[in-house]
Coordinates of C-alpha atoms and ligand atoms in Angstrom, one line a residue:
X99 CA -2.6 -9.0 -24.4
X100 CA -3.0 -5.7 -22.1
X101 CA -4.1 -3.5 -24.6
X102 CA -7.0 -5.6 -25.1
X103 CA -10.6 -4.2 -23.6
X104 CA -11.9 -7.7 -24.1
X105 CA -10.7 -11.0 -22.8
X106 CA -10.7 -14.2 -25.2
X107 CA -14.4 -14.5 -24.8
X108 CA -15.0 -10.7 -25.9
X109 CA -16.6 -10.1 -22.5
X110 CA -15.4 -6.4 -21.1
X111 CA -12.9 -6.7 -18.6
X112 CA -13.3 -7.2 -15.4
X113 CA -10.9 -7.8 -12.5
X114 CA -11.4 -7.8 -8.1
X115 CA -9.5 -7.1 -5.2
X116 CA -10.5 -9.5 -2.8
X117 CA -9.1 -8.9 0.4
X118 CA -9.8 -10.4 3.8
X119 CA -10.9 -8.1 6.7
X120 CA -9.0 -9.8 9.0
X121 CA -6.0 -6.7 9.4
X122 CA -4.8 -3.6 8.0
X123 CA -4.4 -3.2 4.2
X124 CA -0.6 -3.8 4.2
X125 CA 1.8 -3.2 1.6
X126 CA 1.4 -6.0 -0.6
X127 CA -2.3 -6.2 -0.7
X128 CA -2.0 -2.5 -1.5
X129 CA 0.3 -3.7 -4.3
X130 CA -2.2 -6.3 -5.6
X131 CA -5.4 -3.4 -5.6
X132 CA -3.0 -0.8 -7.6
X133 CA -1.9 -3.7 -10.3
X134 CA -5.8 -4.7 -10.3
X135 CA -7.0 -1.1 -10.7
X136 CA -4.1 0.1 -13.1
X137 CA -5.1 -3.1 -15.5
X138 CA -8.9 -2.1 -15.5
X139 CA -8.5 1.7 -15.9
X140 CA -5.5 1.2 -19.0
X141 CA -8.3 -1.3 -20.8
X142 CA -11.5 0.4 -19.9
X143 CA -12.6 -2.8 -17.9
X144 CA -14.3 -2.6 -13.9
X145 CA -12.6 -2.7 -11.1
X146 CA -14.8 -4.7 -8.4
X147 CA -14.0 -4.7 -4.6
X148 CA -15.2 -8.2 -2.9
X149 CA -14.7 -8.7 1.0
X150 CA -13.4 -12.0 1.8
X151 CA -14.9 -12.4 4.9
X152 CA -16.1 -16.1 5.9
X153 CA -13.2 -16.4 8.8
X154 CA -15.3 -15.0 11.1
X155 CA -12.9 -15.8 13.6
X156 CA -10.9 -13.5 12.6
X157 CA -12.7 -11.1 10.3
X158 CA -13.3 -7.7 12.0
X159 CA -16.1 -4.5 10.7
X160 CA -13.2 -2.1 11.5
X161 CA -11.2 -3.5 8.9
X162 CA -13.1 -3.7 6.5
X163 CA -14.0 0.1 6.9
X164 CA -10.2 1.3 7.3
X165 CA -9.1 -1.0 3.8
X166 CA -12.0 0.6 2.2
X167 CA -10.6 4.5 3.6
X168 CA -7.1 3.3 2.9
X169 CA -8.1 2.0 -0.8
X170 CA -10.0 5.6 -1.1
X171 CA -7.1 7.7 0.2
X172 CA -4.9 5.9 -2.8
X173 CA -7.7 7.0 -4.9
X174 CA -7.9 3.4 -6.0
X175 CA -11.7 3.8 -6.8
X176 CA -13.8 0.7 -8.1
X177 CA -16.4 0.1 -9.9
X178 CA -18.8 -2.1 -8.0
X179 CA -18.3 -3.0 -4.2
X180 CA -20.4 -3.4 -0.9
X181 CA -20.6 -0.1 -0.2
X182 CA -22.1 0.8 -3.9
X183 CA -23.5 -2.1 -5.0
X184 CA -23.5 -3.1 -8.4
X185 CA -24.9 -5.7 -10.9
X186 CA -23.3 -8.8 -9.4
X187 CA -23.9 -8.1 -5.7
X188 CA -23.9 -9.0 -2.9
X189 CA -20.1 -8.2 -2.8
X190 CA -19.6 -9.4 0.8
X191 CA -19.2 -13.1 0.4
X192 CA -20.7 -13.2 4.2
X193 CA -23.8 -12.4 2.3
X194 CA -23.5 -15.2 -0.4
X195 CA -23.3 -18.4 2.1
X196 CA -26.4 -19.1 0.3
X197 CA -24.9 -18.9 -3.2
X198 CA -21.9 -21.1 -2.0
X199 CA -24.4 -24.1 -0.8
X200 CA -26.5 -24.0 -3.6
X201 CA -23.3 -24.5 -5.5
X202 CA -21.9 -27.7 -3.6
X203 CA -25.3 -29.3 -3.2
X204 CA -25.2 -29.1 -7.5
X205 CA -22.3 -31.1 -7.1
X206 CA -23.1 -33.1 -4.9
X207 CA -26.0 -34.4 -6.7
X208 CA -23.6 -34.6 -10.1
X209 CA -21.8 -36.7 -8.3
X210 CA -18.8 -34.2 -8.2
X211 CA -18.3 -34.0 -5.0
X212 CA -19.2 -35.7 -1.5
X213 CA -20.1 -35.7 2.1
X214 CA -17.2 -36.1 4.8
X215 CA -17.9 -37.5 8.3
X216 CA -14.1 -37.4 9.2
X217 CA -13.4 -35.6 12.2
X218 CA -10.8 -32.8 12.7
X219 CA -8.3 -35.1 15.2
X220 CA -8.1 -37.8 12.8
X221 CA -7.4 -35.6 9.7
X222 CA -4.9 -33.9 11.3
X223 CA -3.1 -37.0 12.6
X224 CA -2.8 -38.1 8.8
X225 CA -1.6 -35.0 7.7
X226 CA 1.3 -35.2 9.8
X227 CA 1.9 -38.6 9.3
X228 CA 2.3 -37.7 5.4
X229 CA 4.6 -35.0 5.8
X230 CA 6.6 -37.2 8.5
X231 CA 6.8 -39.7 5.4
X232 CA 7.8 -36.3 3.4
X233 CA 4.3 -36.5 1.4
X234 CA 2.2 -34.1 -0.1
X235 CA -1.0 -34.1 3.2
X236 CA -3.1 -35.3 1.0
X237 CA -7.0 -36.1 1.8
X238 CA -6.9 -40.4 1.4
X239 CA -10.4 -40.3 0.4
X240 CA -11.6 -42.5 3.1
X241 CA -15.5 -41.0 2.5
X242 CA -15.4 -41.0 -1.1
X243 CA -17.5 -44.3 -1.2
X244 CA -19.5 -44.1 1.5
X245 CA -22.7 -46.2 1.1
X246 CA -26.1 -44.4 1.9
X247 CA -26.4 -46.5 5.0
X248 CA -23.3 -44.8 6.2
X249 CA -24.4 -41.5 5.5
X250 CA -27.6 -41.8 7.1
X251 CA -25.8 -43.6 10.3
X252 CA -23.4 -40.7 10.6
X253 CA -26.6 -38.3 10.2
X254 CA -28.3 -39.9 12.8
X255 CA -25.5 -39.4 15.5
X256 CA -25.7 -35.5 14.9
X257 CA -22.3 -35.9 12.9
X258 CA -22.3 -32.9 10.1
X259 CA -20.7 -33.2 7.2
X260 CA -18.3 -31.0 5.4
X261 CA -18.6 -31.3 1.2
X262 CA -15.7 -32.6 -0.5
X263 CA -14.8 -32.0 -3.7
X264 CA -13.6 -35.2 -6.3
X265 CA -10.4 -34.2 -7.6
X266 CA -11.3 -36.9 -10.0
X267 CA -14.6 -36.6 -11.3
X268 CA -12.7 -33.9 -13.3
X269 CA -8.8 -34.4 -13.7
X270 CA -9.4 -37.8 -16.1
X271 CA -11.9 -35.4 -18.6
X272 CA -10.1 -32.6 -18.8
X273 CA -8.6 -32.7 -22.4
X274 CA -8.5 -29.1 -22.4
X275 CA -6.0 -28.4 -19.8
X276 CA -5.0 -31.1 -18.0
X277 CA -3.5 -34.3 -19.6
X278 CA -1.8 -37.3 -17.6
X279 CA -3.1 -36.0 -14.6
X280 CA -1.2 -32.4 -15.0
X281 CA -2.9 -29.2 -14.6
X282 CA -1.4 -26.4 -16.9
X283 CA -2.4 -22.8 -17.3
X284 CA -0.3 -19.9 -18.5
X285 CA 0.5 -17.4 -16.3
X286 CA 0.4 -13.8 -17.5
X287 CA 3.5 -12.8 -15.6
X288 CA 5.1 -16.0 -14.9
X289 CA 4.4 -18.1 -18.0
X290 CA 3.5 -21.8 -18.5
X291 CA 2.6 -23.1 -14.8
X292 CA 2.2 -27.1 -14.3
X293 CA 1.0 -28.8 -11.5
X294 CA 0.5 -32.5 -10.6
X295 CA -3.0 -33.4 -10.1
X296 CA -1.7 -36.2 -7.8
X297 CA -1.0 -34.1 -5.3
X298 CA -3.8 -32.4 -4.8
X299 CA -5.9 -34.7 -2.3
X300 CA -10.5 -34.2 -2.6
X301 CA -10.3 -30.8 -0.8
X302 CA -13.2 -29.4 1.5
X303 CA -15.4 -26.8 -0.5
X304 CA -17.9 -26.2 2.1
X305 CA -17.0 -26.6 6.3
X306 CA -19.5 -28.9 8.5
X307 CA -20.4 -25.2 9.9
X308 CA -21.8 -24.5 6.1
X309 CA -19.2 -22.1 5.3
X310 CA -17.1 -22.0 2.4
X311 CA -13.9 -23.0 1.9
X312 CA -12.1 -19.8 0.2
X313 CA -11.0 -21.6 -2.8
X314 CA -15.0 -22.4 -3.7
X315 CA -16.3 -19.1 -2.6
X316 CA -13.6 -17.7 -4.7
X317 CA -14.3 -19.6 -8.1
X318 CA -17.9 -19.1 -7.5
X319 CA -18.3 -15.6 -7.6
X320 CA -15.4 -14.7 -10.3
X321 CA -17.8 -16.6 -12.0
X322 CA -21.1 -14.9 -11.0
X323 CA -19.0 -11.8 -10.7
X324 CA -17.6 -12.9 -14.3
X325 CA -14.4 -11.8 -13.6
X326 CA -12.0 -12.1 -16.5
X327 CA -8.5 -11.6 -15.5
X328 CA -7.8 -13.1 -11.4
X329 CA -4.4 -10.6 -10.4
X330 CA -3.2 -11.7 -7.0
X331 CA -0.1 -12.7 -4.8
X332 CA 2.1 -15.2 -5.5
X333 CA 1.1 -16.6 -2.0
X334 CA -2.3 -18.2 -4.0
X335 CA -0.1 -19.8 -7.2
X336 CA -1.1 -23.1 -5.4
X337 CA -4.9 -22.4 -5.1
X338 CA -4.9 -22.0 -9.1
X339 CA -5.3 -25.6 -10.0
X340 CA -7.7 -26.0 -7.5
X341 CA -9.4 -23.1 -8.9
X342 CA -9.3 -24.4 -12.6
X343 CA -10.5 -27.8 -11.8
X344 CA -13.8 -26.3 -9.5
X345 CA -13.9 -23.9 -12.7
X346 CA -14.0 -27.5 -14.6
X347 CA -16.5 -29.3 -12.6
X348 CA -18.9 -26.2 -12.4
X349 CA -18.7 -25.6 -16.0
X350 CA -17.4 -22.1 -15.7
X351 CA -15.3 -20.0 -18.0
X352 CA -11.2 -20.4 -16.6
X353 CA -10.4 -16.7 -16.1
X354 CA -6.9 -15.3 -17.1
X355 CA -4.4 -15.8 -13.3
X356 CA -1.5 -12.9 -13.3
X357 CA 0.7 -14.0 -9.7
X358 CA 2.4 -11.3 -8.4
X359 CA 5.9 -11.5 -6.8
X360 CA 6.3 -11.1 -3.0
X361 CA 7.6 -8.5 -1.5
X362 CA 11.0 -8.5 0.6
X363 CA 12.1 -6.7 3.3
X364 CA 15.9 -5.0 3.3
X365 CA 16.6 -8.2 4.3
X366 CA 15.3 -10.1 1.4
X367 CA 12.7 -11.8 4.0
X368 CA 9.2 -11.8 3.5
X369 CA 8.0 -8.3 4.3
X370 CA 6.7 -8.0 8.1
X371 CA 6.1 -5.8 11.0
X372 CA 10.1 -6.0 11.9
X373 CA 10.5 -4.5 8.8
X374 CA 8.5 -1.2 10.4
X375 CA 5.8 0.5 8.5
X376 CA 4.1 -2.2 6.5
X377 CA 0.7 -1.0 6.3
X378 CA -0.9 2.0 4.2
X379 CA -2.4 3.4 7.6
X380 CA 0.9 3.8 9.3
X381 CA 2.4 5.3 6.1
X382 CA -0.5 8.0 6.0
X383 CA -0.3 8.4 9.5
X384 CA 4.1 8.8 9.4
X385 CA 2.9 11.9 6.1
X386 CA 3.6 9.7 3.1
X387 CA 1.2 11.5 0.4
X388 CA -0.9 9.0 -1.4
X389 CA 0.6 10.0 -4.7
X390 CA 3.5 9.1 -3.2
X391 CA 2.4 5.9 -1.9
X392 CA 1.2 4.8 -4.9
X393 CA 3.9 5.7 -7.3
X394 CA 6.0 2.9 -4.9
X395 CA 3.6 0.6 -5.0
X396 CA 3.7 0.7 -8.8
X397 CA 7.8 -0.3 -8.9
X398 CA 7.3 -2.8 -6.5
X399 CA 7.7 -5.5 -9.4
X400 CA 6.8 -3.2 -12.6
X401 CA 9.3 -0.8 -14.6
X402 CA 8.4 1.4 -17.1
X403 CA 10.2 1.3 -20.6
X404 CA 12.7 3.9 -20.3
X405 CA 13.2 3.5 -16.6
X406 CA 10.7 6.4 -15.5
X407 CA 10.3 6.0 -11.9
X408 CA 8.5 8.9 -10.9
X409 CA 5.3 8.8 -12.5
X410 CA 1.9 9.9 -12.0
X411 CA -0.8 7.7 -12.1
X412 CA -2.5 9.4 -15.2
X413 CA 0.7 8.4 -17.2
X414 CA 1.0 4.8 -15.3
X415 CA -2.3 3.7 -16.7
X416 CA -1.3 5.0 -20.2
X417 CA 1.6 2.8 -19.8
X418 CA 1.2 0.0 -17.6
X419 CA 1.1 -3.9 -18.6
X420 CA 1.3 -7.3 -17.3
X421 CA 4.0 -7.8 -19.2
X422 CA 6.4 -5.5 -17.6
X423 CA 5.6 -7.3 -13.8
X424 CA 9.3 -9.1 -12.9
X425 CA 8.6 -12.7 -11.8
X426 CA 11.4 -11.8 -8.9
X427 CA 10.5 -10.9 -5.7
X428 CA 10.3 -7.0 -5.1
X429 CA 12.2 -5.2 -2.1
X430 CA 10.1 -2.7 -0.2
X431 CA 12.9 0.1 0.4
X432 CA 12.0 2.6 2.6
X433 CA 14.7 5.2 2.0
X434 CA 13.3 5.0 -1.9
X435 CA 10.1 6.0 -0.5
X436 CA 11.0 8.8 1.6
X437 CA 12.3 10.1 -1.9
X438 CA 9.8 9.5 -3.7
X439 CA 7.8 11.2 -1.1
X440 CA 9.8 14.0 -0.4
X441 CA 9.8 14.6 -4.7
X442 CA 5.9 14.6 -4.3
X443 CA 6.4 16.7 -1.4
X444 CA 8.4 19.5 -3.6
X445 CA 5.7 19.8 -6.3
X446 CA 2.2 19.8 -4.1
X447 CA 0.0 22.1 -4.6
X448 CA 0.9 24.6 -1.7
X449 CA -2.3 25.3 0.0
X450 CA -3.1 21.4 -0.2
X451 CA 0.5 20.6 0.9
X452 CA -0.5 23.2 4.4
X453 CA -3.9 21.8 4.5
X454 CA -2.3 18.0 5.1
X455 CA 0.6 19.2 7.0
X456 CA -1.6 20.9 9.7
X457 CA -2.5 17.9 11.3
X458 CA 1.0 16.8 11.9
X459 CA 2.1 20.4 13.2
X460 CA -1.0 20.2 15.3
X461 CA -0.2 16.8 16.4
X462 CA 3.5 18.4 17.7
X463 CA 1.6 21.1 19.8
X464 CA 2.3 24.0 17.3
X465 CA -0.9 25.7 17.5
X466 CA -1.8 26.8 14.5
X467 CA -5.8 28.2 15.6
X468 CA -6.1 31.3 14.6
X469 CA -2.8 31.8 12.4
X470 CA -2.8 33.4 9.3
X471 CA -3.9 31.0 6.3
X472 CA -1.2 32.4 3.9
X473 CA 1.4 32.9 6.8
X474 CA 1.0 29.3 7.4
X475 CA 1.8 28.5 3.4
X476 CA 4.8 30.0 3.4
X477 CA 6.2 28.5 6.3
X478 CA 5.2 25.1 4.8
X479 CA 7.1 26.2 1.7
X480 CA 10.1 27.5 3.1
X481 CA 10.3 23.9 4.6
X482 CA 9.1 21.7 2.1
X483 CA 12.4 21.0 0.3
X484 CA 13.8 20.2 3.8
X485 CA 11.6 17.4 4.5
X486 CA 11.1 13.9 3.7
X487 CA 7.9 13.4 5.3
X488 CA 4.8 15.7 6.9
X489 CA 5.6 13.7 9.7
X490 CA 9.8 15.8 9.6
X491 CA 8.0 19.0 9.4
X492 CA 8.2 20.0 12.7
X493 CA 11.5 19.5 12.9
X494 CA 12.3 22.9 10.7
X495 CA 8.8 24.8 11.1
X496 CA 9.6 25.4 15.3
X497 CA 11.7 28.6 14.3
X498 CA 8.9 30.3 13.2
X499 CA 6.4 29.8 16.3
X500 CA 8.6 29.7 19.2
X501 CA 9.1 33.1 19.9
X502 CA 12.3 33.8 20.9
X503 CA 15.0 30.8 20.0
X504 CA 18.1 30.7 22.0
X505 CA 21.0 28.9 21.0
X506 CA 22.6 26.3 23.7
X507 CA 26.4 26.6 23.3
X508 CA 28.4 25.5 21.7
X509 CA 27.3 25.6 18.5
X510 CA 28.8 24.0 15.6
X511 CA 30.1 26.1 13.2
X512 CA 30.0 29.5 14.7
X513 CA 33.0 31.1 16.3
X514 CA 31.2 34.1 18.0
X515 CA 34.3 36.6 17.8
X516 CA 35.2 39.3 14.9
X517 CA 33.7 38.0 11.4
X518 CA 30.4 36.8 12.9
X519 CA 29.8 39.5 15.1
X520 CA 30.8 41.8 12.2
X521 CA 28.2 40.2 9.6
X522 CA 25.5 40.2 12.6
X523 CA 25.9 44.2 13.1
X524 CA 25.9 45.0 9.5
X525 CA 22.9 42.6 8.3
X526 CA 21.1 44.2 11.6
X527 CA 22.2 47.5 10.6
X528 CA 21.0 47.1 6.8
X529 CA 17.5 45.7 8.0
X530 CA 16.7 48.4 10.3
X531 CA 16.8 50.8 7.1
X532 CA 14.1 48.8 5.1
X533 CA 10.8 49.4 5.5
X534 CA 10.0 45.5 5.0
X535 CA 12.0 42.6 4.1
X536 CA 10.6 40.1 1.3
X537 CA 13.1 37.9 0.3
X538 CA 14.8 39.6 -2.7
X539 CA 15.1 42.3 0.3
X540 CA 16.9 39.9 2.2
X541 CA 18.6 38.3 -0.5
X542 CA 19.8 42.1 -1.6
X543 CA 21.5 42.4 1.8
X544 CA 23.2 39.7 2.4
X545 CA 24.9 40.1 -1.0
X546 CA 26.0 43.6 -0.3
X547 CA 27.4 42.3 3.2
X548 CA 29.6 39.5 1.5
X549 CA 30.8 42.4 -1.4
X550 CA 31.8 44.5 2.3
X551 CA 33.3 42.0 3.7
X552 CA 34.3 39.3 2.1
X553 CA 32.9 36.3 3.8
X554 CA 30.7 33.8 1.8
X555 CA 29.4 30.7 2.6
X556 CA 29.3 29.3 6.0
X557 CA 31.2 32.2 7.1
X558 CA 28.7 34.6 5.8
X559 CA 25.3 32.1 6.6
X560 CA 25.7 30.7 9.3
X561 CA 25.8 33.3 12.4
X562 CA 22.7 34.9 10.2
X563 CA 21.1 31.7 10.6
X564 CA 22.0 30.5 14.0
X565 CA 20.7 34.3 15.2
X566 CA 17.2 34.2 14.4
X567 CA 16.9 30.7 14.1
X568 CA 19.0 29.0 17.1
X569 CA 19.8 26.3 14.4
X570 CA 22.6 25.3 12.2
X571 CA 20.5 24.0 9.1
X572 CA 17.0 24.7 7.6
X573 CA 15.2 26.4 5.0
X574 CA 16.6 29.2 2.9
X575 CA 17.7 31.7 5.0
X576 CA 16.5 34.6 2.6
X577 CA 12.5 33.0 3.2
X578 CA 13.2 32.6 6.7
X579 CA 13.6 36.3 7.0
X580 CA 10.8 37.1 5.0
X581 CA 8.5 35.2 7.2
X582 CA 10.0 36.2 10.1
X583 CA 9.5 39.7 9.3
X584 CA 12.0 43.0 10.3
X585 CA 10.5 43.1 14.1
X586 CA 11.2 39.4 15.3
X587 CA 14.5 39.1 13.4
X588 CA 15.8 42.3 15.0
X589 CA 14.3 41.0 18.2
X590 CA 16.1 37.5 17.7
X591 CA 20.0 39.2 16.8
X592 CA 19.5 41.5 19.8
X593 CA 19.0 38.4 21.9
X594 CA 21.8 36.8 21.0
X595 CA 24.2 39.7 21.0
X596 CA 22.8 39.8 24.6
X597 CA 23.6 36.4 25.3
X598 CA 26.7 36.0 23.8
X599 CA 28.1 39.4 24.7
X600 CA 30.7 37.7 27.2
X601 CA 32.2 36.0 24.0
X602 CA 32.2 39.0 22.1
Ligands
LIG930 N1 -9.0 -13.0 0.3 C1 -7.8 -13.4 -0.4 C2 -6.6 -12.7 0.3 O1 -6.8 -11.7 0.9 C3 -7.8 -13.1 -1.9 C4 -7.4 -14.2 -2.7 C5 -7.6 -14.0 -4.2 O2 -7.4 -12.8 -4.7 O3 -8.1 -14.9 -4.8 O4 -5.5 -13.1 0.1

């Protein structure tokens, strides 16, 4: 079915990511864009970006311009979109109200749907009087056969009307689909769905304001937008029959419906703030690299044949499918991700991997104005395998700027009497002879002083270490030196043999 490039009808594919501007592009959404994109790249289809913005409540500009950054900085490009048009624009559905109305008043006048007068207080007073009673809220079609006196009384008082769509003016024609009042469509990752048509009440398409409803707006322009495959969260599985039966009345092709699984927090809840970073813009701004990013979004509910987990979005699309998505809800697990990050981390390019890591150094007050471009990419490599994120890298890069580290007492590891003193003179000894010290220099010497004296390991590390760095862990010692250079590490064991000269 995946490998296809064309859907049942032989139209190219084409699939959207539809979201609402009404928050941050979180994780799941984030999810549903990759799955969306990976789906049109591996069957040479389009990739369409529609905003979703008719809650105007609720919708804000900012948002929409940071999902459309975040979906760029995930290099999740599309095809057509609002900012770049395409052939079935407008792709703001603010801009389609038109569209929408011209759609319900067709309809309206087939007969397919009609006007509601009811107000707001006495809907909502039924709908919780059916789910006292433990029933579906159902509309009880109380306008349905209004006579065109009513209408024209209600219009008269200024009372507008929302547009209602007859569940029935389809559900008893539908051979195709729908028999005894069921609505059935197969789900590409979750199989043969049914639904009861008897639950689902004449539902508003268009608000007395003239807005749409989002299930109408939505089957309207996949339509217009002839989308072919709809791949979304699980959260909409109950707007699908909905969707198939407006598809039904309109006379539109159904498109293919993929749901995707939700996805848990560690504690198997839905994913949410408590859960800590849930959004692609606190990820970038905590130094997750988008590679990074992405490759977790991808296991969040797919797996690759043999179990690949680290994978490169070149090789994803070779391999990706619908029919690999688990039906079972996926758990976002940050510790995976720091790994996942921290391998992307390892195998960056280095002068990109210094390029996005100067912000975060700037951010810790290391001033890096003015320091030397290819200074600075060695200290970012000397560090990289200690860190998880950009966000850690101050953590490990401080022993290179401040300038003269001192050690508070005690320090772990380090008894400052006879072997450690001993290792300090002799590796300060051996340095002062070389005229620089690159790290097979380094590396040379701290070999011949464990064949002197026989110390290896912490023994032999450690006062090294804690001398020029005032640490107990880091990066290799032997590129530490090397950056450090012979002047500042001399300058750094004199200080210490100074400081600790009581204990020695
Ligand atoms: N605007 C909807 C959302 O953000 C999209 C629903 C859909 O994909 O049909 O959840």
């Amino acid at each position: 079915m995946d490998n296809q490039r064309h859907n049942n009808h032989g139209e190219l594919i084409r699939v959207r990511f539809a979201p609402s501007p009404t928050g941050h592009l979180h994780i799941g959404n984030a999810r549903t864009a990759l799955f969306n994109w990976l789906f049109a790249r591996k069957n040479n289809g389009s990739f369409i970006l529609r905003i979703e913005d008719t809650d105007f409540d609720r919708v804000k500009k900012e948002y929409e311009d940071n999902i459309l950054k975040d979906l760029k900085w995930l290099e999740l490009n599309w095809d057509e979109g609002p900012d770049c048009g395409g052939n079935y624009g407008p792709y703001r559905q603010s801009e389609r109200i038109n569209i929408y109305k011209e759609y319900a008043n067709k309809l309206l006048s087939e007969g397919k749907a009609y006007k509601c007068f009811c107000p707001e207080e006495e809907l909502e007073k039924k709908r919780k009087e059916s789910l006292s009673k433990g029933l579906p809220p159902r509309y009880d079609g109380k306008c349905r056969y209004l006579s065109g006196e009513d209408i024209i009384s209600y219009e008269k008082q200024g009372i507008k009307p929302s547009i209602r769509f007859e569940v029935e003016s389809v559900l008893p024609f539908n051979k195709l689909k729908a028999h005894d009042g069921l609505i059935e469509f197969e789900d590409m990752v979750r199989g043969k769905m049914t639904f009861k048509g008897s639950d689902i009440g004449d539902f508003v398409i268009l608000r007395s304001d003239g807005v749409s409803a989002y299930n109408f707006a939505a089957v309207v322009d996949d339509a217009l937008m002839k989308i072919t495959h709809v791949i979304r969260g699980e959260d909409h599985l109950s707007n699908t029959p909905r969707q198939i039966l407006l598809n039904q009345a309109m006379g539109f092709d159904i498109p293919c419906f993929a749901h995707l699984s939700m996805i848990l927090g560690y504690d198997k809840t839905l994913l949410s703030k408590r859960h800590g970073a849930t959004s692609v813009k606190e990820l970038k701004e905590e130094g997750y690299l988008p590679e990074a990013v992405v490759n977790y979004l991808l296991l969040l509910g797919w797996s690759s044949e043999n179990g690949r987990e680290i994978m490169p979005m070149f090789d994803a699309i070779k391999n990706f499918s619908l029919e690999r998505v688990s039906k079972s809800p996926a758990v976002f697990d940050i510790k995976k991700l720091r790994w996942m990050n921290s391998s992307y981390i390892k195998n960056k390019d280095i002068t990109e991997l210094t390029e996005l890591a100067s912000p975060f150094l700037a951010k810790k007050c290391i001033s890096i104005e003015g320091i030397d471009k290819n200074w600075l990419c060695k200290i970012v490599d000397a560090v990289r395998d200690n860190i998880q994120t950009l966000s850690d890298i101050d953590k490990y890069t401080g022993i290179f700027f401040d300038e003269l580290p001192v050690p508070s007492p005690p320090l772990k590891g380090v008894e400052w009497e006879g072997e450690a003193d001993e290792v300090l003179k002799l590796f300060k000894e051996k340095i002062e002879k070389e005229e620089n010290i690159a790290e097979d220099v380094a590396d040379k010497i701290i070999r011949s002083i464990k064949e002197k004296t026989g110390l290896k390991g912490k023994k032999l590390m450690m006062p090294i270490r804690v001398a020029i760095t005032g640490k107990t862990e880091g990066p290799e010692l032997k590129k530490i030196v090397a950056i450090l250079g012979k002047e500042r590490v001399i300058k750094r064991i004199n200080l210490i043999q100074e400081f600790y000269k009581h204990l020695l």
